[in-house]
mmCIF file of C-alpha atoms in Angstrom:
data_model
loop_
_atom_site.group_PDB
_atom_site.id
_atom_site.type_symbol
_atom_site.label_atom_id
_atom_site.label_comp_id
_atom_site.label_asym_id
_atom_site.label_seq_id
_atom_site.Cartn_x
_atom_site.Cartn_y
_atom_site.Cartn_z
ATOM 1 C CA MET A 870 1.531 5.879 -11.076
ATOM 2 C CA ALA A 871 -1.783 4.607 -12.446
ATOM 3 C CA ARG A 872 -0.579 1.017 -12.184
ATOM 4 C CA LYS A 873 0.456 1.535 -8.576
ATOM 5 C CA LEU A 874 -2.914 3.010 -7.731
ATOM 6 C CA ASP A 875 -4.677 0.135 -9.539
ATOM 7 C CA SER A 876 -2.605 -2.378 -7.591
ATOM 8 C CA GLN A 877 -3.369 -0.685 -4.281
ATOM 9 C CA GLY A 878 -7.050 -0.529 -5.174
ATOM 10 C CA ARG A 879 -7.078 -4.265 -5.891
ATOM 11 C CA LEU A 880 -5.430 -5.005 -2.546
ATOM 12 C CA ASP A 881 -8.045 -2.809 -0.869
ATOM 13 C CA ASP A 882 -10.773 -4.850 -2.575
ATOM 14 C CA ALA A 883 -9.029 -8.089 -1.583
ATOM 15 C CA ALA A 884 -8.811 -6.928 2.026
ATOM 16 C CA ARG A 885 -12.506 -5.999 2.010
ATOM 17 C CA ALA A 886 -13.495 -9.345 0.480
ATOM 18 C CA GLY A 887 -11.257 -11.213 2.918
ATOM 19 C CA TRP A 888 -12.795 -9.377 5.862
ATOM 20 C CA LEU A 889 -16.317 -10.128 4.687
ATOM 21 C CA TYR A 890 -15.481 -13.826 4.199
ATOM 22 C CA TYR A 891 -13.326 -14.619 7.242
ATOM 23 C CA VAL A 892 -14.540 -12.091 9.814
ATOM 24 C CA ALA A 893 -18.135 -11.302 8.884
ATOM 25 C CA GLY A 894 -18.805 -14.899 7.763
ATOM 26 C CA ARG A 895 -20.387 -13.918 4.451
ATOM 27 C CA THR A 896 -20.593 -16.348 1.529
ATOM 28 C CA GLN A 897 -18.921 -15.591 -1.772
ATOM 29 C CA ASP A 898 -22.350 -14.944 -3.323
ATOM 30 C CA GLU A 899 -23.114 -12.419 -0.578
ATOM 31 C CA ILE A 900 -19.708 -10.780 -1.041
ATOM 32 C CA ALA A 901 -20.351 -10.491 -4.773
ATOM 33 C CA ILE A 902 -23.665 -8.729 -4.151
ATOM 34 C CA ALA A 903 -22.233 -6.479 -1.420
ATOM 35 C CA MET A 904 -19.293 -5.397 -3.621
ATOM 36 C CA GLY A 905 -21.203 -5.296 -6.888
ATOM 37 C CA ILE A 906 -18.979 -7.871 -8.612
ATOM 38 C CA SER A 907 -19.363 -11.377 -10.023
ATOM 39 C CA ARG A 908 -19.060 -14.453 -7.809
ATOM 40 C CA GLN A 909 -15.867 -15.430 -9.682
ATOM 41 C CA SER A 910 -14.344 -12.027 -8.947
ATOM 42 C CA ALA A 911 -15.272 -12.363 -5.287
ATOM 43 C CA GLN A 912 -13.611 -15.777 -5.173
ATOM 44 C CA ARG A 913 -10.448 -14.393 -6.782
ATOM 45 C CA LEU A 914 -10.320 -11.490 -4.324
ATOM 46 C CA VAL A 915 -10.626 -13.801 -1.318
ATOM 47 C CA SER A 916 -7.828 -15.974 -2.783
ATOM 48 C CA LEU A 917 -5.700 -12.861 -3.340
ATOM 49 C CA ALA A 918 -6.204 -11.806 0.283
ATOM 50 C CA VAL A 919 -4.791 -15.159 1.392
ATOM 51 C CA ALA A 920 -1.934 -15.134 -1.155
ATOM 52 C CA GLU A 921 -0.855 -11.636 -0.103
ATOM 53 C CA ARG A 922 -0.984 -12.670 3.585
ATOM 54 C CA LEU A 923 -3.659 -10.089 4.333
ATOM 55 C CA ILE A 924 -5.436 -12.851 6.237
ATOM 56 C CA LYS A 925 -3.661 -14.353 9.249
ATOM 57 C CA VAL A 926 -5.249 -17.330 10.945
ATOM 58 C CA ARG A 927 -4.701 -18.514 14.514
ATOM 59 C CA LEU A 928 -6.122 -21.767 15.832
ATOM 60 C CA ASP A 929 -7.572 -21.312 19.319
ATOM 61 C CA HIS A 930 -8.645 -24.910 19.981
ATOM 62 C CA PRO A 931 -5.938 -26.952 21.752
ATOM 63 C CA ILE A 932 -5.292 -30.274 19.995
ATOM 64 C CA ALA A 933 -5.006 -33.130 22.480
ATOM 65 C CA ALA A 934 -1.946 -34.786 20.909
ATOM 66 C CA CYS A 935 -0.080 -31.469 20.801
ATOM 67 C CA LEU A 936 -0.909 -30.819 24.456
ATOM 68 C CA GLU A 937 0.391 -34.282 25.407
ATOM 69 C CA TYR A 938 3.625 -33.720 23.497
ATOM 70 C CA ALA A 939 4.073 -30.329 25.153
ATOM 71 C CA ALA A 940 3.561 -31.769 28.640
ATOM 72 C CA ALA A 941 6.032 -34.593 27.953
ATOM 73 C CA LEU A 942 8.666 -32.185 26.607
ATOM 74 C CA ARG A 943 8.213 -29.872 29.566
ATOM 75 C CA GLU A 944 8.778 -32.770 31.955
ATOM 76 C CA LYS A 945 11.668 -34.428 30.099
ATOM 77 C CA PHE A 946 13.742 -31.288 29.546
ATOM 78 C CA LYS A 947 12.522 -29.227 32.526
ATOM 79 C CA LEU A 948 11.252 -26.436 30.295
ATOM 80 C CA ARG A 949 9.272 -23.398 31.442
ATOM 81 C CA HIS A 950 7.190 -23.007 28.313
ATOM 82 C CA VAL A 951 6.376 -25.461 25.531
ATOM 83 C CA GLU A 952 3.960 -25.169 22.649
ATOM 84 C CA VAL A 953 3.577 -27.848 19.992
ATOM 85 C CA VAL A 954 1.663 -27.125 16.779
ATOM 86 C CA PRO A 955 0.346 -29.637 14.237
ATOM 87 C CA SER A 956 2.711 -30.861 11.518
ATOM 88 C CA ASP A 957 1.915 -30.656 7.818
ATOM 89 C CA PRO A 958 3.146 -34.031 6.469
ATOM 90 C CA ASN A 959 3.538 -32.677 2.942
ATOM 91 C CA GLY A 960 4.625 -29.164 3.849
ATOM 92 C CA THR A 961 8.007 -27.754 2.900
ATOM 93 C CA SER A 962 7.932 -24.508 4.874
ATOM 94 C CA SER A 963 10.218 -24.278 7.902
ATOM 95 C CA THR A 964 8.113 -21.535 9.488
ATOM 96 C CA VAL A 965 4.405 -22.217 8.899
ATOM 97 C CA GLY A 966 2.619 -22.972 12.146
ATOM 98 C CA ILE A 967 5.402 -22.106 14.550
ATOM 99 C CA ALA A 968 5.638 -18.552 13.212
ATOM 100 C CA GLU A 969 1.992 -17.978 14.080
ATOM 101 C CA ALA A 970 2.400 -19.621 17.495
ATOM 102 C CA GLY A 971 5.537 -17.577 18.132
ATOM 103 C CA ALA A 972 3.741 -14.363 17.223
ATOM 104 C CA ALA A 973 0.906 -15.198 19.623
ATOM 105 C CA GLU A 974 3.367 -15.788 22.492
ATOM 106 C CA ILE A 975 5.304 -12.590 21.739
ATOM 107 C CA GLU A 976 2.008 -10.708 21.662
ATOM 108 C CA ARG A 977 0.990 -12.129 25.053
ATOM 109 C CA TRP A 978 4.174 -10.799 26.616
ATOM 110 C CA LEU A 979 3.841 -7.397 24.971
ATOM 111 C CA LYS A 980 0.274 -6.989 26.202
ATOM 112 C CA ARG A 981 1.419 -7.102 29.824
ATOM 113 C CA SER A 982 0.799 -3.862 31.670
ATOM 114 C CA ASP A 983 3.951 -4.046 33.808
ATOM 115 C CA PRO A 984 7.157 -2.958 32.016
ATOM 116 C CA ILE A 985 9.323 -5.763 30.637
ATOM 117 C CA VAL A 986 12.489 -6.126 28.611
ATOM 118 C CA LEU A 987 11.933 -8.388 25.605
ATOM 119 C CA ALA A 988 15.052 -9.592 23.792
ATOM 120 C CA VAL A 989 15.145 -11.064 20.298
ATOM 121 C CA GLY A 990 17.681 -13.016 18.298
ATOM 122 C CA THR A 991 17.718 -13.341 14.551
ATOM 123 C CA GLY A 992 16.818 -15.751 11.769
ATOM 124 C CA ARG A 993 14.205 -16.648 9.210
ATOM 125 C CA THR A 994 11.775 -18.336 11.598
ATOM 126 C CA LEU A 995 11.857 -15.517 14.118
ATOM 127 C CA LYS A 996 11.380 -12.912 11.393
ATOM 128 C CA ALA A 997 8.389 -14.867 10.092
ATOM 129 C CA ALA A 998 6.904 -14.759 13.596
ATOM 130 C CA VAL A 999 7.507 -11.030 13.956
ATOM 131 C CA ASP A 1000 5.884 -10.435 10.557
ATOM 132 C CA GLN A 1001 2.676 -11.907 12.021
ATOM 133 C CA LEU A 1002 2.456 -9.360 14.835
ATOM 134 C CA PRO A 1003 -0.343 -6.809 14.832
ATOM 135 C CA VAL A 1004 0.349 -3.179 15.714
ATOM 136 C CA ILE A 1005 0.781 -3.024 19.494
ATOM 137 C CA GLU A 1006 1.101 0.159 21.540
ATOM 138 C CA CYS A 1007 3.319 -0.681 24.526
ATOM 139 C CA PRO A 1008 5.575 2.266 25.370
ATOM 140 C CA GLN A 1009 6.183 0.804 28.847
ATOM 141 C CA HIS A 1010 8.321 -2.016 27.391
ATOM 142 C CA ARG A 1011 11.833 -2.182 25.946
ATOM 143 C CA VAL A 1012 12.791 -4.411 22.998
ATOM 144 C CA VAL A 1013 16.462 -5.238 22.546
ATOM 145 C CA SER A 1014 18.400 -7.202 19.942
ATOM 146 C CA LEU A 1015 20.906 -9.805 21.099
ATOM 147 C CA THR A 1016 22.564 -9.968 17.693
ATOM 148 C CA GLY A 1017 24.149 -7.481 15.355
ATOM 149 C CA ASN A 1018 22.176 -5.974 12.513
ATOM 150 C CA ILE A 1019 25.149 -5.657 10.139
ATOM 151 C CA GLY A 1020 26.071 -8.243 7.503
ATOM 152 C CA PRO A 1021 29.627 -9.367 6.789
ATOM 153 C CA ASP A 1022 29.861 -6.893 3.888
ATOM 154 C CA GLY A 1023 28.626 -3.961 5.973
ATOM 155 C CA SER A 1024 25.044 -4.100 4.660
ATOM 156 C CA ALA A 1025 21.987 -4.400 6.863
ATOM 157 C CA ALA A 1026 21.396 -8.011 7.901
ATOM 158 C CA TYR A 1027 18.177 -9.124 6.189
ATOM 159 C CA TYR A 1028 16.958 -11.487 8.919
ATOM 160 C CA ASN A 1029 17.664 -9.210 11.858
ATOM 161 C CA VAL A 1030 14.209 -8.696 13.335
ATOM 162 C CA ILE A 1031 14.566 -5.623 15.540
ATOM 163 C CA PHE A 1032 13.598 -3.220 12.760
ATOM 164 C CA SER A 1033 10.674 -5.412 11.675
ATOM 165 C CA MET A 1034 9.428 -5.297 15.253
ATOM 166 C CA ALA A 1035 9.793 -1.532 15.325
ATOM 167 C CA ASP A 1036 7.205 -1.293 12.535
ATOM 168 C CA ALA A 1037 4.574 -3.105 14.600
ATOM 169 C CA VAL A 1038 5.574 -2.736 18.239
ATOM 170 C CA LYS A 1039 5.429 0.810 19.535
ATOM 171 C CA ALA A 1040 8.035 0.487 22.271
ATOM 172 C CA ARG A 1041 11.628 1.614 22.751
ATOM 173 C CA HIS A 1042 13.942 -0.459 20.570
ATOM 174 C CA TYR A 1043 17.639 -1.083 21.069
ATOM 175 C CA PRO A 1044 19.481 -2.513 18.040
ATOM 176 C CA MET A 1045 22.945 -4.049 18.256
ATOM 177 C CA PRO A 1046 25.145 -2.054 15.807
ATOM 178 C CA LEU A 1047 27.540 -4.966 15.144
ATOM 179 C CA PRO A 1048 27.891 -8.016 12.893
ATOM 180 C CA VAL A 1049 27.149 -11.466 14.324
ATOM 181 C CA LEU A 1050 30.810 -12.447 13.991
ATOM 182 C CA VAL A 1051 33.863 -10.182 14.014
ATOM 183 C CA SER A 1052 37.415 -10.933 12.934
ATOM 184 C CA SER A 1053 38.908 -11.677 16.352
ATOM 185 C CA ALA A 1054 38.337 -11.747 20.093
ATOM 186 C CA ALA A 1055 40.344 -8.531 20.394
ATOM 187 C CA GLU A 1056 38.043 -6.755 17.948
ATOM 188 C CA ARG A 1057 35.008 -7.971 19.879
ATOM 189 C CA GLU A 1058 36.388 -6.588 23.134
ATOM 190 C CA LEU A 1059 37.097 -3.266 21.459
ATOM 191 C CA LEU A 1060 33.584 -3.025 20.012
ATOM 192 C CA HIS A 1061 31.887 -4.144 23.226
ATOM 193 C CA ALA A 1062 33.703 -1.391 25.086
ATOM 194 C CA GLN A 1063 31.897 1.289 23.065
ATOM 195 C CA ALA A 1064 29.301 3.157 25.128
ATOM 196 C CA LEU A 1065 26.324 2.476 22.819
ATOM 197 C CA VAL A 1066 27.121 -1.222 22.556
ATOM 198 C CA ARG A 1067 27.774 -1.553 26.273
ATOM 199 C CA SER A 1068 24.378 0.011 27.000
ATOM 200 C CA THR A 1069 22.623 -2.491 24.726
ATOM 201 C CA LEU A 1070 24.512 -5.384 26.331
ATOM 202 C CA ASN A 1071 23.422 -4.211 29.775
ATOM 203 C CA ILE A 1072 19.772 -4.003 28.735
ATOM 204 C CA SER A 1073 19.852 -7.447 27.113
ATOM 205 C CA ALA A 1074 21.137 -8.991 30.342
ATOM 206 C CA GLN A 1075 17.951 -7.751 32.060
ATOM 207 C CA ALA A 1076 15.572 -9.467 29.628
ATOM 208 C CA ASP A 1077 12.423 -10.933 31.163
ATOM 209 C CA VAL A 1078 11.813 -12.998 28.033
ATOM 210 C CA THR A 1079 13.928 -13.765 24.984
ATOM 211 C CA PHE A 1080 12.838 -15.195 21.637
ATOM 212 C CA VAL A 1081 15.467 -16.873 19.463
ATOM 213 C CA GLY A 1082 15.822 -19.118 16.460
ATOM 214 C CA VAL A 1083 17.893 -22.294 16.641
ATOM 215 C CA GLY A 1084 20.411 -22.716 13.829
ATOM 216 C CA GLU A 1085 21.707 -26.037 12.546
ATOM 217 C CA MET A 1086 25.232 -26.823 11.442
ATOM 218 C CA GLY A 1087 26.129 -27.517 7.815
ATOM 219 C CA ILE A 1088 27.141 -25.763 4.632
ATOM 220 C CA GLU A 1089 23.477 -24.825 4.082
ATOM 221 C CA ALA A 1090 23.175 -23.396 7.591
ATOM 222 C CA PRO A 1091 22.413 -19.685 8.101
ATOM 223 C CA LEU A 1092 25.932 -18.834 9.302
ATOM 224 C CA CYS A 1093 27.281 -20.048 5.946
ATOM 225 C CA LEU A 1094 24.473 -18.815 3.716
ATOM 226 C CA ASP A 1095 24.619 -15.355 5.264
ATOM 227 C CA GLY A 1096 28.375 -15.180 4.710
ATOM 228 C CA PHE A 1097 29.629 -15.237 8.291
ATOM 229 C CA LEU A 1098 31.456 -18.575 8.001
ATOM 230 C CA GLU A 1099 33.273 -20.119 5.058
ATOM 231 C CA ARG A 1100 32.489 -23.689 4.033
ATOM 232 C CA ASP A 1101 35.818 -24.977 5.387
ATOM 233 C CA GLU A 1102 35.272 -23.199 8.716
ATOM 234 C CA MET A 1103 31.840 -24.798 9.083
ATOM 235 C CA LEU A 1104 33.097 -28.286 8.237
ATOM 236 C CA ALA A 1105 35.956 -27.927 10.719
ATOM 237 C CA LEU A 1106 33.517 -26.712 13.361
ATOM 238 C CA MET A 1107 31.296 -29.760 12.818
ATOM 239 C CA LYS A 1108 34.331 -32.042 13.029
ATOM 240 C CA ARG A 1109 35.045 -30.560 16.458
ATOM 241 C CA GLY A 1110 31.551 -31.571 17.598
ATOM 242 C CA ALA A 1111 29.362 -28.536 16.880
ATOM 243 C CA ALA A 1112 25.634 -29.355 16.843
ATOM 244 C CA GLY A 1113 23.899 -25.993 16.588
ATOM 245 C CA GLU A 1114 23.971 -22.278 17.263
ATOM 246 C CA ILE A 1115 21.824 -19.548 18.750
ATOM 247 C CA CYS A 1116 22.618 -15.919 17.925
ATOM 248 C CA GLY A 1117 25.967 -17.169 16.585
ATOM 249 C CA TRP A 1118 26.924 -18.931 19.839
ATOM 250 C CA VAL A 1119 27.922 -22.475 18.874
ATOM 251 C CA PHE A 1120 27.206 -25.433 21.159
ATOM 252 C CA ASP A 1121 27.989 -29.143 21.048
ATOM 253 C CA GLY A 1122 25.704 -32.171 21.101
ATOM 254 C CA GLN A 1123 25.163 -31.823 24.839
ATOM 255 C CA GLY A 1124 24.186 -28.188 24.465
ATOM 256 C CA LYS A 1125 27.341 -26.784 26.016
ATOM 257 C CA LEU A 1126 28.950 -23.693 24.527
ATOM 258 C CA MET A 1127 32.151 -24.706 22.798
ATOM 259 C CA SER A 1128 35.522 -23.312 23.820
ATOM 260 C CA ASP A 1129 36.347 -22.450 20.266
ATOM 261 C CA ALA A 1130 37.959 -19.728 18.178
ATOM 262 C CA ILE A 1131 34.603 -19.164 16.444
ATOM 263 C CA ASN A 1132 32.803 -18.417 19.719
ATOM 264 C CA ASP A 1133 35.647 -16.062 20.603
ATOM 265 C CA ARG A 1134 34.559 -13.978 17.599
ATOM 266 C CA VAL A 1135 30.816 -13.879 18.362
ATOM 267 C CA ALA A 1136 29.775 -10.273 18.942
ATOM 268 C CA SER A 1137 26.202 -11.103 20.031
ATOM 269 C CA ALA A 1138 25.126 -10.526 23.598
ATOM 270 C CA PRO A 1139 25.199 -13.641 25.780
ATOM 271 C CA LEU A 1140 21.827 -15.306 26.262
ATOM 272 C CA PRO A 1141 20.164 -13.934 29.415
ATOM 273 C CA PRO A 1142 20.495 -16.183 32.495
ATOM 274 C CA ARG A 1143 17.937 -18.967 32.175
ATOM 275 C CA GLU A 1144 17.480 -19.126 35.952
ATOM 276 C CA ALA A 1145 15.815 -15.710 35.947
ATOM 277 C CA SER A 1146 14.551 -15.337 32.376
ATOM 278 C CA SER A 1147 12.455 -17.215 29.841
ATOM 279 C CA VAL A 1148 14.517 -17.989 26.704
ATOM 280 C CA ILE A 1149 12.149 -19.427 24.114
ATOM 281 C CA GLY A 1150 13.413 -21.105 20.957
ATOM 282 C CA ILE A 1151 11.170 -21.132 17.881
ATOM 283 C CA ALA A 1152 12.268 -23.944 15.546
ATOM 284 C CA LYS A 1153 11.194 -27.127 13.811
ATOM 285 C CA GLY A 1154 12.198 -29.432 10.978
ATOM 286 C CA LYS A 1155 14.403 -32.455 10.333
ATOM 287 C CA ARG A 1156 17.434 -30.327 9.468
ATOM 288 C CA LYS A 1157 17.255 -28.816 12.938
ATOM 289 C CA PHE A 1158 16.460 -31.940 14.954
ATOM 290 C CA GLU A 1159 19.945 -32.370 16.420
ATOM 291 C CA ALA A 1160 20.415 -28.646 17.074
ATOM 292 C CA ILE A 1161 17.081 -28.373 18.895
ATOM 293 C CA LYS A 1162 17.798 -31.526 20.915
ATOM 294 C CA ALA A 1163 21.167 -30.150 21.991
ATOM 295 C CA ALA A 1164 19.663 -26.750 22.855
ATOM 296 C CA VAL A 1165 17.021 -28.203 25.187
ATOM 297 C CA THR A 1166 19.372 -30.847 26.627
ATOM 298 C CA GLY A 1167 21.987 -28.275 27.594
ATOM 299 C CA HIS A 1168 19.402 -25.650 28.630
ATOM 300 C CA GLN A 1169 20.567 -23.107 26.104
ATOM 301 C CA ILE A 1170 16.827 -22.463 25.972
ATOM 302 C CA ASN A 1171 14.198 -23.128 28.626
ATOM 303 C CA GLY A 1172 11.200 -22.736 26.346
ATOM 304 C CA LEU A 1173 10.323 -24.193 22.957
ATOM 305 C CA ILE A 1174 7.756 -23.611 20.235
ATOM 306 C CA THR A 1175 7.903 -26.442 17.704
ATOM 307 C CA ASP A 1176 5.779 -28.968 15.779
ATOM 308 C CA GLU A 1177 4.601 -32.540 16.305
ATOM 309 C CA ALA A 1178 7.302 -34.166 14.160
ATOM 310 C CA THR A 1179 10.083 -32.419 16.071
ATOM 311 C CA ALA A 1180 8.419 -33.230 19.392
ATOM 312 C CA GLU A 1181 8.259 -36.923 18.435
ATOM 313 C CA PHE A 1182 11.984 -36.890 17.660
ATOM 314 C CA LEU A 1183 12.837 -35.222 20.955
ATOM 315 C CA LEU A 1184 10.745 -37.703 22.924
ATOM 316 C CA LYS A 1185 11.712 -40.948 21.205
ATOM 317 C CA GLU A 1186 14.731 -41.696 23.419
#
């Protein structure tokens, strides 16, 4: 118990030092004096605040190159919303930058006074964005999951974001009590006929805005890593022309949903109609280039939050 209290006390000190440095604009010498500690201790506390993600930074100044890329993408693919963030040439994270931008866009929607339905998909990038959200009181809104929150073994799906959102967003939440993929089309029809599931499907179809990740194909893709598809199933799917997936729905290189036995097993809600709703994909990275290109080409999404490197790829042809 003492260790836990010591750890919490250190995080409290780190939060205080981080606030003094990043918000109040104090120097490390001034922080040391204010907290009665050495300058080295103040420096370590500020570093700890960053390492523990107690400090979240958003860049408010629009970068000209990113704005130009966004305008070009909007025109080329007829997108409603585009945001392009700087690329880190030496970075290895698939979420840094776009997670923060995604969180800012989600927050803008949630701060609307008029009631909306906000739908969410699943995935690592989307969860990283949701983890950046501050606490928001918006009881007038409804938040609904398009995808199931159950893993293939019956456990809770780790990257389902609806419960993460519930911690920060004080609105009514509607989870989807299903796996992403079921065993057959017949099982899907049976499950979708259940009253609770049918209600969630109806709400999702009314979404004013939807935020989704874009999944690539391959044996290292989320559908394989999370246990929904076997290696042989994925390879066969790619051989039939699969380029990417959103909420489990697989599409080809032109962004058209495939008439395939795998899609027959997808238990996720269909994406809301793009004619009446904003469906914003949050994705970047070389592994996802082809999937993102297909998604915007076929209008699986009509909004995109990505980075400069991905934007350059999408615009090069």
